[in-house]
Backbone as JSON, one array per atom type, in Angstrom:
{
  "sequence": "MAHHELDLANRVFVHHDMHDEFVDRFAQAASGLTVGLGTDPEADVGPLINVDALAKVERIVSDALAKGARAVVGGKPHTRGGTFYQPTVLDGATTEMACASEEIFGPVAPVFRFKSEDDVITMANATRYGLAAYFFSRDLGRVFRVAEALEAGVVGVNVGISASEVAPFGGVKESGFGREGGKYGIDEYVDHKYILAGGLDA",
  "N": [[21.72, 73.8, -17.65], [23.4, 76.62, -16.53], [26.05, 76.87, -14.14], [25.79, 78.69, -11.16], [27.04, 80.93, -8.68], [25.54, 80.98, -5.59], [24.11, 82.77, -2.9], [22.38, 81.98, -0.33], [19.89, 83.39, 1.57], [18.94, 83.1, 5.02], [16.41, 83.88, 5.81], [13.57, 85.26, 4.22], [12.04, 88.24, 3.61], [9.05, 89.64, 2.57], [7.15, 92.24, 1.19], [3.66, 92.69, 1.79], [2.13, 93.48, -0.4], [3.31, 92.43, -2.66], [3.7, 89.84, -2.08], [2.33, 87.32, -2.76], [2.74, 87.0, -5.53], [5.52, 87.02, -5.56], [6.14, 84.68, -4.07], [5.11, 82.71, -5.78], [6.77, 83.02, -8.07], [9.27, 82.6, -6.93], [9.06, 79.99, -5.99], [8.8, 78.66, -8.41], [11.34, 79.14, -9.51], [12.94, 77.82, -7.61], [12.1, 75.19, -7.91], [13.26, 74.55, -10.26], [15.91, 74.11, -9.78], [18.92, 72.19, -9.9], [19.84, 69.34, -8.19], [22.76, 67.92, -6.96], [26.06, 66.37, -6.92], [28.79, 68.26, -5.6], [30.89, 68.34, -7.35], [29.79, 68.23, -9.79], [29.32, 70.12, -12.59], [26.85, 70.95, -13.46], [25.22, 71.03, -11.29], [23.2, 72.84, -9.01], [22.62, 72.81, -6.33], [24.2, 71.29, -3.7], [25.07, 68.51, -1.46], [24.27, 68.52, 2.1], [26.58, 69.26, 4.77], [27.0, 67.23, 6.71], [25.43, 64.48, 8.57], [24.34, 65.56, 10.87], [23.82, 68.18, 10.13], [21.84, 67.74, 8.25], [19.85, 66.67, 9.92], [19.31, 68.92, 11.45], [18.21, 70.69, 9.56], [15.94, 69.21, 8.86], [14.59, 69.27, 11.34], [14.08, 72.04, 11.66], [12.44, 72.59, 9.43], [10.3, 70.83, 9.94], [9.33, 71.94, 12.31], [8.43, 74.43, 11.38], [6.39, 73.64, 9.58], [4.66, 72.37, 11.35], [3.77, 74.53, 12.75], [2.22, 75.96, 11.04], [3.3, 76.83, 8.57], [3.69, 76.44, 4.99], [4.94, 74.12, 2.71], [5.81, 75.12, -0.26], [7.45, 74.29, -2.25], [9.45, 71.4, -2.18], [10.55, 70.39, 1.07], [11.38, 68.06, 2.26], [13.84, 65.37, 2.7], [16.01, 64.73, -0.11], [15.48, 62.52, -2.9], [17.86, 61.45, -3.7], [19.12, 60.56, -1.49], [21.47, 60.06, 1.25], [22.97, 63.0, 2.46], [21.52, 64.84, 1.06], [19.13, 67.39, 0.46], [15.9, 68.52, -0.47], [15.52, 71.48, -2.47], [13.8, 74.02, -0.88], [10.91, 75.98, -0.36], [9.31, 77.79, 2.01], [6.2, 78.97, 2.73], [4.33, 81.41, 4.56], [5.78, 81.74, 6.9], [6.49, 82.54, 10.31], [7.36, 84.59, 13.18], [7.38, 82.96, 15.39], [8.44, 80.57, 14.73], [11.21, 78.26, 14.48], [12.8, 78.76, 12.28], [12.85, 81.46, 12.1], [14.75, 82.51, 13.78], [17.02, 80.92, 13.89], [20.1, 79.85, 12.34], [20.02, 78.27, 9.27], [21.54, 76.85, 7.3], [21.08, 75.28, 5.0], [19.26, 74.24, 2.01], [16.85, 75.87, 2.29], [14.26, 78.19, 2.24], [12.53, 80.26, 4.13], [9.64, 82.24, 3.84], [8.61, 85.35, 4.91], [5.92, 87.51, 5.62], [5.49, 91.05, 5.48], [4.38, 94.36, 6.54], [5.23, 96.99, 7.04], [8.08, 99.22, 7.08], [9.27, 99.56, 9.62], [8.32, 97.25, 10.91], [9.54, 95.15, 9.45], [12.25, 95.6, 9.9], [12.41, 95.19, 12.64], [11.71, 92.46, 12.7], [13.8, 91.38, 11.16], [16.03, 91.91, 12.75], [15.59, 90.36, 14.96], [17.18, 88.16, 16.04], [19.93, 86.14, 17.21], [22.05, 86.33, 15.62], [24.14, 87.98, 13.13], [25.45, 88.25, 10.53], [25.18, 88.78, 7.64], [23.02, 90.81, 5.62], [20.46, 91.54, 3.25], [18.74, 93.74, 1.08], [16.18, 95.18, -1.01], [15.48, 98.16, -2.68], [14.15, 101.1, -4.24], [14.0, 103.53, -3.21], [15.88, 106.09, -2.11], [16.19, 107.33, 0.38], [15.13, 105.36, 2.06], [16.99, 103.35, 1.59], [19.31, 104.25, 2.96], [18.3, 104.5, 5.6], [17.42, 101.86, 6.26], [19.7, 100.3, 5.79], [21.38, 101.29, 7.78], [19.91, 100.62, 10.05], [19.74, 97.83, 10.12], [21.01, 95.08, 11.87], [23.73, 93.89, 11.14], [26.89, 92.72, 9.97], [27.58, 92.93, 7.32], [25.96, 94.46, 4.67], [23.97, 94.18, 1.88], [22.73, 96.08, -0.76], [20.22, 96.02, -3.06], [21.45, 93.85, -4.24], [22.38, 90.36, -4.3], [24.61, 89.09, -3.46], [27.28, 90.13, -1.58], [29.91, 89.99, -0.82], [33.39, 90.78, -1.01], [36.83, 90.83, -1.82], [38.1, 93.2, -1.26], [36.7, 94.47, 0.66], [35.75, 94.85, 4.11], [34.87, 91.89, 5.87], [32.66, 90.36, 8.03], [30.8, 89.6, 11.05], [28.24, 90.67, 13.45], [26.97, 90.55, 16.83], [26.27, 87.18, 17.65], [27.56, 86.28, 15.41], [30.22, 86.56, 15.21], [33.4, 88.29, 15.71], [35.46, 90.97, 14.77], [37.17, 91.47, 11.59], [37.73, 90.29, 8.23], [39.58, 90.7, 5.22], [39.91, 93.54, 2.98], [41.31, 96.75, 4.07], [40.92, 96.76, 6.79], [41.05, 94.15, 7.59], [43.7, 93.49, 8.03], [44.22, 94.19, 10.61], [43.76, 92.03, 12.24], [46.07, 90.66, 12.22], [48.14, 92.08, 13.3], [49.89, 93.67, 16.02], [49.01, 96.3, 18.08], [50.85, 98.84, 19.5], [51.08, 100.96, 22.27], [52.84, 103.75, 23.2], [53.82, 105.93, 25.65], [55.72, 108.61, 26.19], [57.34, 110.44, 28.6], [58.86, 113.29, 30.21], [60.95, 114.03, 28.51], [62.15, 116.43, 28.17], [63.81, 116.88, 30.24]],
  "CA": [[21.65, 74.99, -16.81], [24.73, 77.09, -16.15], [26.3, 76.9, -12.7], [25.89, 80.04, -10.62], [27.3, 81.02, -7.25], [24.35, 81.47, -4.91], [24.21, 83.07, -1.49], [21.0, 81.83, 0.09], [19.56, 84.0, 2.86], [18.21, 82.24, 5.94], [15.03, 84.35, 5.9], [13.18, 86.15, 3.12], [10.92, 89.09, 4.01], [8.42, 90.18, 1.36], [6.02, 93.13, 1.46], [2.4, 91.98, 1.52], [1.58, 93.84, -1.71], [3.9, 91.6, -3.73], [4.0, 88.55, -1.47], [1.83, 86.14, -3.47], [3.45, 86.88, -6.81], [6.91, 86.66, -5.26], [6.2, 83.27, -3.69], [4.9, 81.91, -6.99], [7.98, 83.06, -8.91], [10.36, 82.02, -6.16], [8.83, 78.54, -6.0], [9.1, 78.2, -9.76], [12.8, 79.15, -9.65], [13.5, 76.79, -6.73], [11.79, 73.86, -8.45], [14.12, 74.33, -11.42], [17.3, 73.91, -9.37], [19.43, 70.83, -10.04], [20.51, 68.83, -7.0], [23.78, 66.96, -7.35], [27.36, 66.46, -6.27], [29.49, 69.53, -5.78], [31.82, 68.22, -8.47], [29.01, 68.26, -11.03], [29.17, 71.53, -13.0], [25.44, 71.25, -13.72], [24.49, 71.06, -10.02], [23.0, 74.12, -8.34], [22.54, 72.55, -4.91], [24.94, 70.1, -3.31], [24.62, 67.89, -0.21], [24.63, 69.17, 3.35], [27.94, 68.89, 5.15], [27.0, 65.96, 7.43], [24.09, 64.04, 8.98], [23.83, 66.49, 11.88], [23.27, 69.32, 9.39], [20.58, 67.27, 7.67], [18.88, 66.56, 11.02], [18.94, 70.29, 11.84], [17.3, 71.19, 8.54], [14.67, 68.49, 9.02], [13.94, 69.79, 12.54], [13.61, 73.4, 11.41], [11.32, 72.51, 8.49], [9.18, 70.19, 10.64], [8.8, 72.93, 13.24], [7.68, 75.44, 10.61], [5.17, 73.02, 9.07], [3.77, 72.11, 12.49], [3.25, 75.81, 13.24], [1.37, 76.59, 10.04], [3.92, 77.15, 7.28], [3.35, 75.52, 3.9], [6.06, 73.87, 1.8], [5.36, 75.34, -1.64], [8.36, 73.42, -2.99], [10.33, 70.63, -1.31], [10.08, 70.13, 2.41], [11.86, 66.78, 2.79], [15.12, 64.93, 2.12], [15.98, 64.45, -1.55], [15.47, 61.1, -3.25], [19.25, 60.99, -3.9], [19.57, 59.97, -0.23], [22.61, 60.69, 1.9], [22.67, 64.27, 3.13], [20.88, 65.74, 0.11], [17.81, 67.87, 0.86], [15.22, 69.2, -1.57], [15.35, 72.93, -2.38], [12.51, 74.19, -0.19], [10.36, 77.31, -0.1], [8.26, 77.73, 3.03], [5.35, 80.16, 2.77], [3.61, 81.57, 5.83], [6.69, 81.69, 8.05], [6.21, 83.54, 11.35], [8.46, 84.78, 14.14], [7.34, 81.91, 16.41], [9.09, 79.36, 14.2], [12.67, 78.19, 14.64], [13.44, 79.32, 11.08], [12.92, 82.92, 12.23], [15.87, 82.96, 14.61], [18.17, 80.02, 13.79], [20.77, 79.74, 11.05], [19.55, 77.01, 8.71], [22.64, 76.19, 6.6], [20.53, 74.28, 4.1], [18.53, 74.85, 0.89], [15.49, 76.16, 2.76], [13.99, 79.62, 2.26], [11.24, 80.63, 4.7], [9.18, 83.56, 3.39], [7.84, 86.08, 5.91], [5.16, 88.64, 5.08], [5.53, 92.23, 6.34], [3.57, 95.48, 6.05], [5.87, 98.3, 7.18], [9.53, 99.24, 7.22], [9.61, 99.31, 11.02], [8.04, 95.85, 11.22], [10.51, 94.23, 8.85], [13.53, 95.8, 10.58], [12.28, 94.49, 13.92], [11.76, 91.03, 12.41], [15.13, 91.02, 10.66], [17.0, 92.0, 13.83], [15.18, 89.49, 16.08], [17.98, 86.93, 16.01], [21.22, 86.28, 17.89], [23.1, 86.37, 14.6], [24.17, 89.2, 12.34], [26.56, 88.25, 9.56], [24.87, 89.52, 6.41], [21.62, 91.1, 5.3], [20.29, 92.06, 1.89], [17.4, 94.25, 0.83], [16.0, 95.83, -2.3], [14.63, 99.36, -2.64], [14.48, 102.19, -5.16], [13.85, 104.75, -2.41], [17.21, 106.37, -1.6], [16.09, 107.57, 1.81], [14.94, 104.06, 2.7], [18.25, 102.62, 1.49], [20.2, 104.64, 4.05], [17.66, 104.19, 6.88], [17.38, 100.42, 6.51], [21.09, 99.82, 5.87], [21.89, 101.67, 9.1], [19.13, 99.97, 11.11], [19.95, 96.38, 10.14], [22.1, 94.64, 12.75], [24.53, 92.92, 10.39], [28.22, 93.23, 9.64], [27.62, 93.16, 5.88], [24.62, 94.74, 4.14], [23.92, 94.34, 0.43], [21.56, 96.82, -1.22], [19.88, 95.69, -4.45], [22.32, 92.75, -4.69], [22.2, 89.15, -3.51], [25.94, 88.69, -2.99], [27.96, 91.39, -1.3], [31.29, 89.76, -0.39], [34.45, 91.24, -1.9], [38.13, 90.76, -1.16], [38.58, 94.54, -0.89], [35.81, 95.02, 1.68], [35.8, 94.09, 5.37], [33.83, 90.88, 5.98], [32.52, 89.83, 9.38], [29.47, 89.8, 11.6], [28.01, 91.24, 14.76], [26.28, 89.65, 17.75], [26.93, 85.87, 17.73], [28.15, 85.92, 14.12], [31.65, 86.76, 15.22], [34.01, 89.56, 16.08], [36.61, 91.23, 13.9], [36.92, 91.49, 10.15], [38.75, 89.82, 7.31], [39.44, 91.38, 3.93], [40.04, 94.99, 3.0], [42.4, 97.27, 4.91], [40.63, 96.47, 8.19], [41.38, 92.77, 7.86], [45.09, 93.37, 8.47], [44.28, 94.41, 12.06], [43.73, 90.74, 12.93], [47.4, 90.07, 12.15], [49.14, 93.0, 13.84], [49.75, 94.12, 17.41], [49.13, 97.74, 18.23], [51.59, 99.19, 20.72], [50.93, 102.35, 22.69], [54.0, 104.21, 23.97], [53.72, 107.3, 26.13], [57.04, 109.02, 26.69], [57.31, 111.71, 29.34], [60.13, 113.75, 30.77], [62.01, 114.09, 27.51], [62.8, 117.75, 28.19], [64.59, 117.01, 31.48]],
  "C": [[23.06, 75.37, -16.39], [24.85, 77.14, -14.64], [26.46, 78.35, -12.25], [26.25, 79.95, -9.15], [26.08, 81.66, -6.59], [24.65, 81.72, -3.45], [22.79, 83.08, -0.95], [20.8, 82.43, 1.46], [18.79, 83.0, 3.71], [16.74, 82.61, 6.02], [14.77, 85.32, 4.76], [11.94, 86.92, 3.56], [10.36, 89.77, 2.76], [7.22, 91.03, 1.75], [4.72, 92.49, 1.01], [1.81, 92.31, 0.16], [2.11, 92.95, -2.83], [4.16, 90.17, -3.26], [3.59, 87.36, -2.34], [2.56, 85.92, -4.79], [4.9, 86.45, -6.59], [7.02, 85.17, -4.94], [6.03, 82.36, -4.9], [6.15, 81.86, -7.85], [9.16, 82.4, -8.23], [10.26, 80.5, -6.18], [9.17, 77.96, -7.36], [10.62, 78.12, -9.98], [13.43, 78.02, -8.84], [13.26, 75.39, -7.29], [12.64, 73.54, -9.67], [15.58, 74.1, -11.07], [17.68, 72.43, -9.5], [20.21, 70.44, -8.8], [21.52, 67.78, -7.43], [25.07, 67.14, -6.58], [28.01, 67.81, -6.55], [30.48, 69.51, -6.92], [31.12, 68.25, -9.81], [28.79, 69.71, -11.45], [27.73, 71.92, -13.28], [24.63, 71.39, -12.43], [24.41, 72.48, -9.47], [23.05, 73.97, -6.83], [23.24, 71.24, -4.59], [24.38, 69.51, -2.02], [24.95, 68.77, 0.98], [25.92, 68.57, 3.85], [28.02, 67.56, 5.9], [25.58, 65.62, 7.9], [23.5, 64.94, 10.05], [23.21, 67.71, 11.2], [21.93, 68.95, 8.76], [19.5, 67.2, 8.75], [18.41, 67.95, 11.46], [17.95, 70.87, 10.85], [15.94, 70.52, 8.66], [13.89, 69.01, 10.23], [13.34, 71.17, 12.31], [12.4, 73.4, 10.48], [10.1, 71.89, 9.17], [8.51, 71.16, 11.61], [7.94, 73.95, 12.51], [6.36, 74.86, 10.1], [4.17, 72.78, 10.19], [3.12, 73.39, 12.99], [2.54, 76.61, 12.16], [2.0, 77.0, 8.73], [3.52, 76.09, 6.26], [4.57, 75.37, 2.99], [5.53, 73.99, 0.38], [6.18, 74.46, -2.58], [9.18, 72.67, -1.94], [9.71, 70.31, 0.03], [10.53, 68.8, 2.99], [13.2, 66.41, 2.15], [14.94, 64.56, 0.65], [16.03, 62.95, -1.79], [16.87, 60.56, -3.53], [19.78, 60.31, -2.64], [20.75, 60.72, 0.36], [22.2, 61.95, 2.63], [22.09, 65.3, 2.16], [19.49, 66.12, 0.63], [17.21, 68.65, -0.3], [15.29, 70.73, -1.39], [13.93, 73.21, -1.9], [12.15, 75.65, -0.03], [9.2, 77.13, 0.86], [7.48, 79.04, 3.02], [4.63, 80.21, 4.11], [4.49, 81.45, 7.04], [6.35, 82.82, 9.02], [7.36, 83.57, 12.35], [8.46, 83.73, 15.25], [8.07, 80.64, 15.98], [10.6, 79.41, 14.37], [13.39, 78.82, 13.46], [13.56, 80.84, 11.16], [14.17, 83.38, 12.97], [17.1, 82.08, 14.54], [18.79, 80.07, 12.4], [20.49, 78.34, 10.5], [20.7, 76.21, 8.09], [22.14, 75.03, 5.74], [19.71, 74.98, 3.03], [17.06, 75.1, 1.22], [15.32, 77.68, 2.86], [12.6, 79.87, 2.83], [10.87, 82.05, 4.29], [8.25, 84.16, 4.44], [7.16, 87.27, 5.25], [5.31, 89.83, 6.04], [4.74, 93.36, 5.7], [4.29, 96.82, 6.11], [7.37, 98.15, 7.35], [9.94, 98.94, 8.65], [9.42, 97.85, 11.4], [9.14, 94.93, 10.68], [11.89, 94.4, 9.49], [13.52, 95.08, 11.92], [12.39, 92.98, 13.71], [13.17, 90.6, 12.0], [16.16, 91.0, 11.79], [16.71, 91.06, 15.0], [15.87, 88.14, 16.0], [19.3, 87.21, 16.72], [22.35, 86.5, 16.9], [23.04, 87.67, 13.8], [25.34, 89.24, 11.39], [26.23, 89.13, 8.37], [23.37, 89.71, 6.27], [21.58, 91.72, 3.92], [18.88, 92.64, 1.79], [17.39, 95.01, -0.49], [15.07, 97.01, -2.14], [15.11, 100.36, -3.68], [14.43, 103.54, -4.45], [15.19, 105.03, -1.71], [17.2, 106.64, -0.1], [15.96, 106.27, 2.57], [16.24, 103.25, 2.66], [19.15, 102.96, 2.67], [19.61, 104.32, 5.42], [17.77, 102.71, 7.21], [18.8, 99.87, 6.64], [21.68, 100.12, 7.24], [21.19, 100.88, 10.2], [19.36, 98.46, 11.2], [21.18, 96.01, 10.97], [22.86, 93.51, 12.07], [25.87, 93.55, 10.05], [28.38, 93.57, 8.18], [26.18, 93.38, 5.41], [24.73, 94.96, 2.63], [22.63, 95.04, 0.06], [21.37, 96.56, -2.71], [20.84, 94.68, -5.08], [22.06, 91.54, -3.8], [23.5, 88.58, -2.98], [26.75, 89.96, -2.78], [29.42, 91.21, -0.88], [32.28, 90.23, -1.46], [35.76, 91.2, -1.14], [38.65, 92.13, -0.72], [37.71, 95.18, 0.19], [35.92, 94.21, 2.96], [34.61, 93.15, 5.49], [33.82, 90.34, 7.4], [31.17, 90.21, 9.93], [29.45, 90.54, 12.91], [27.21, 90.23, 15.57], [27.0, 88.3, 17.76], [27.47, 85.39, 16.38], [29.62, 86.31, 14.06], [32.09, 88.15, 15.6], [35.25, 89.75, 15.23], [36.22, 91.11, 12.43], [38.07, 90.86, 9.39], [38.52, 90.52, 5.98], [39.55, 92.89, 4.08], [41.16, 95.44, 3.92], [42.17, 96.98, 6.39], [40.99, 95.04, 8.56], [42.79, 92.59, 8.36], [45.2, 93.54, 9.98], [44.3, 93.1, 12.83], [45.13, 90.12, 12.99], [48.49, 90.96, 12.71], [48.85, 93.28, 15.3], [49.93, 95.62, 17.44], [49.82, 98.03, 19.55], [51.42, 100.67, 21.01], [52.13, 102.7, 23.56], [53.78, 105.66, 24.35], [55.06, 107.65, 26.75], [56.93, 110.38, 27.37], [58.71, 112.08, 29.8], [61.26, 113.87, 29.77], [62.74, 115.43, 27.52], [63.65, 117.94, 29.42], [66.08, 116.93, 31.2]]
}
């Protein structure tokens, strides 16, 4: 399997009309991921950064399962031991679960079902964080409405990775302040001076 750069979203919202098929295909893709060391070119998923990160992932998954979610794939530490965790797809995620509002930082994808555009925007924005959001639509009007309504510093439309060195990167809410990259990133390294000069005609 070729190595690919992946940007895993903390939450996945799927319209109810395509929910079941999506979960089936998503689970199939997740079960095909190779877990291994970051130095292994065949590895798709590496270890978590430390034992605290592993404990956080375990807590978030346990909370979701206790509140009715179902682990379609994974759901526990990997047999490799250490800080490795199985690629996990959680179906039946709800807004009452910790996975709805906390940053996971692990190979866990909770899938939330939604019925309307307003509902999914409300669900997506119901978190203290706002670094990046991604959505897919062929409706041009919806593209502009949703992109504007999402409370995130970076929004990808019909893409899963939106970072670029020529674009400003940064979040809103508790995901940070300021930007790096692009022409706006230089503002973090300069001081702006305001000078008002009066009486020059005296």
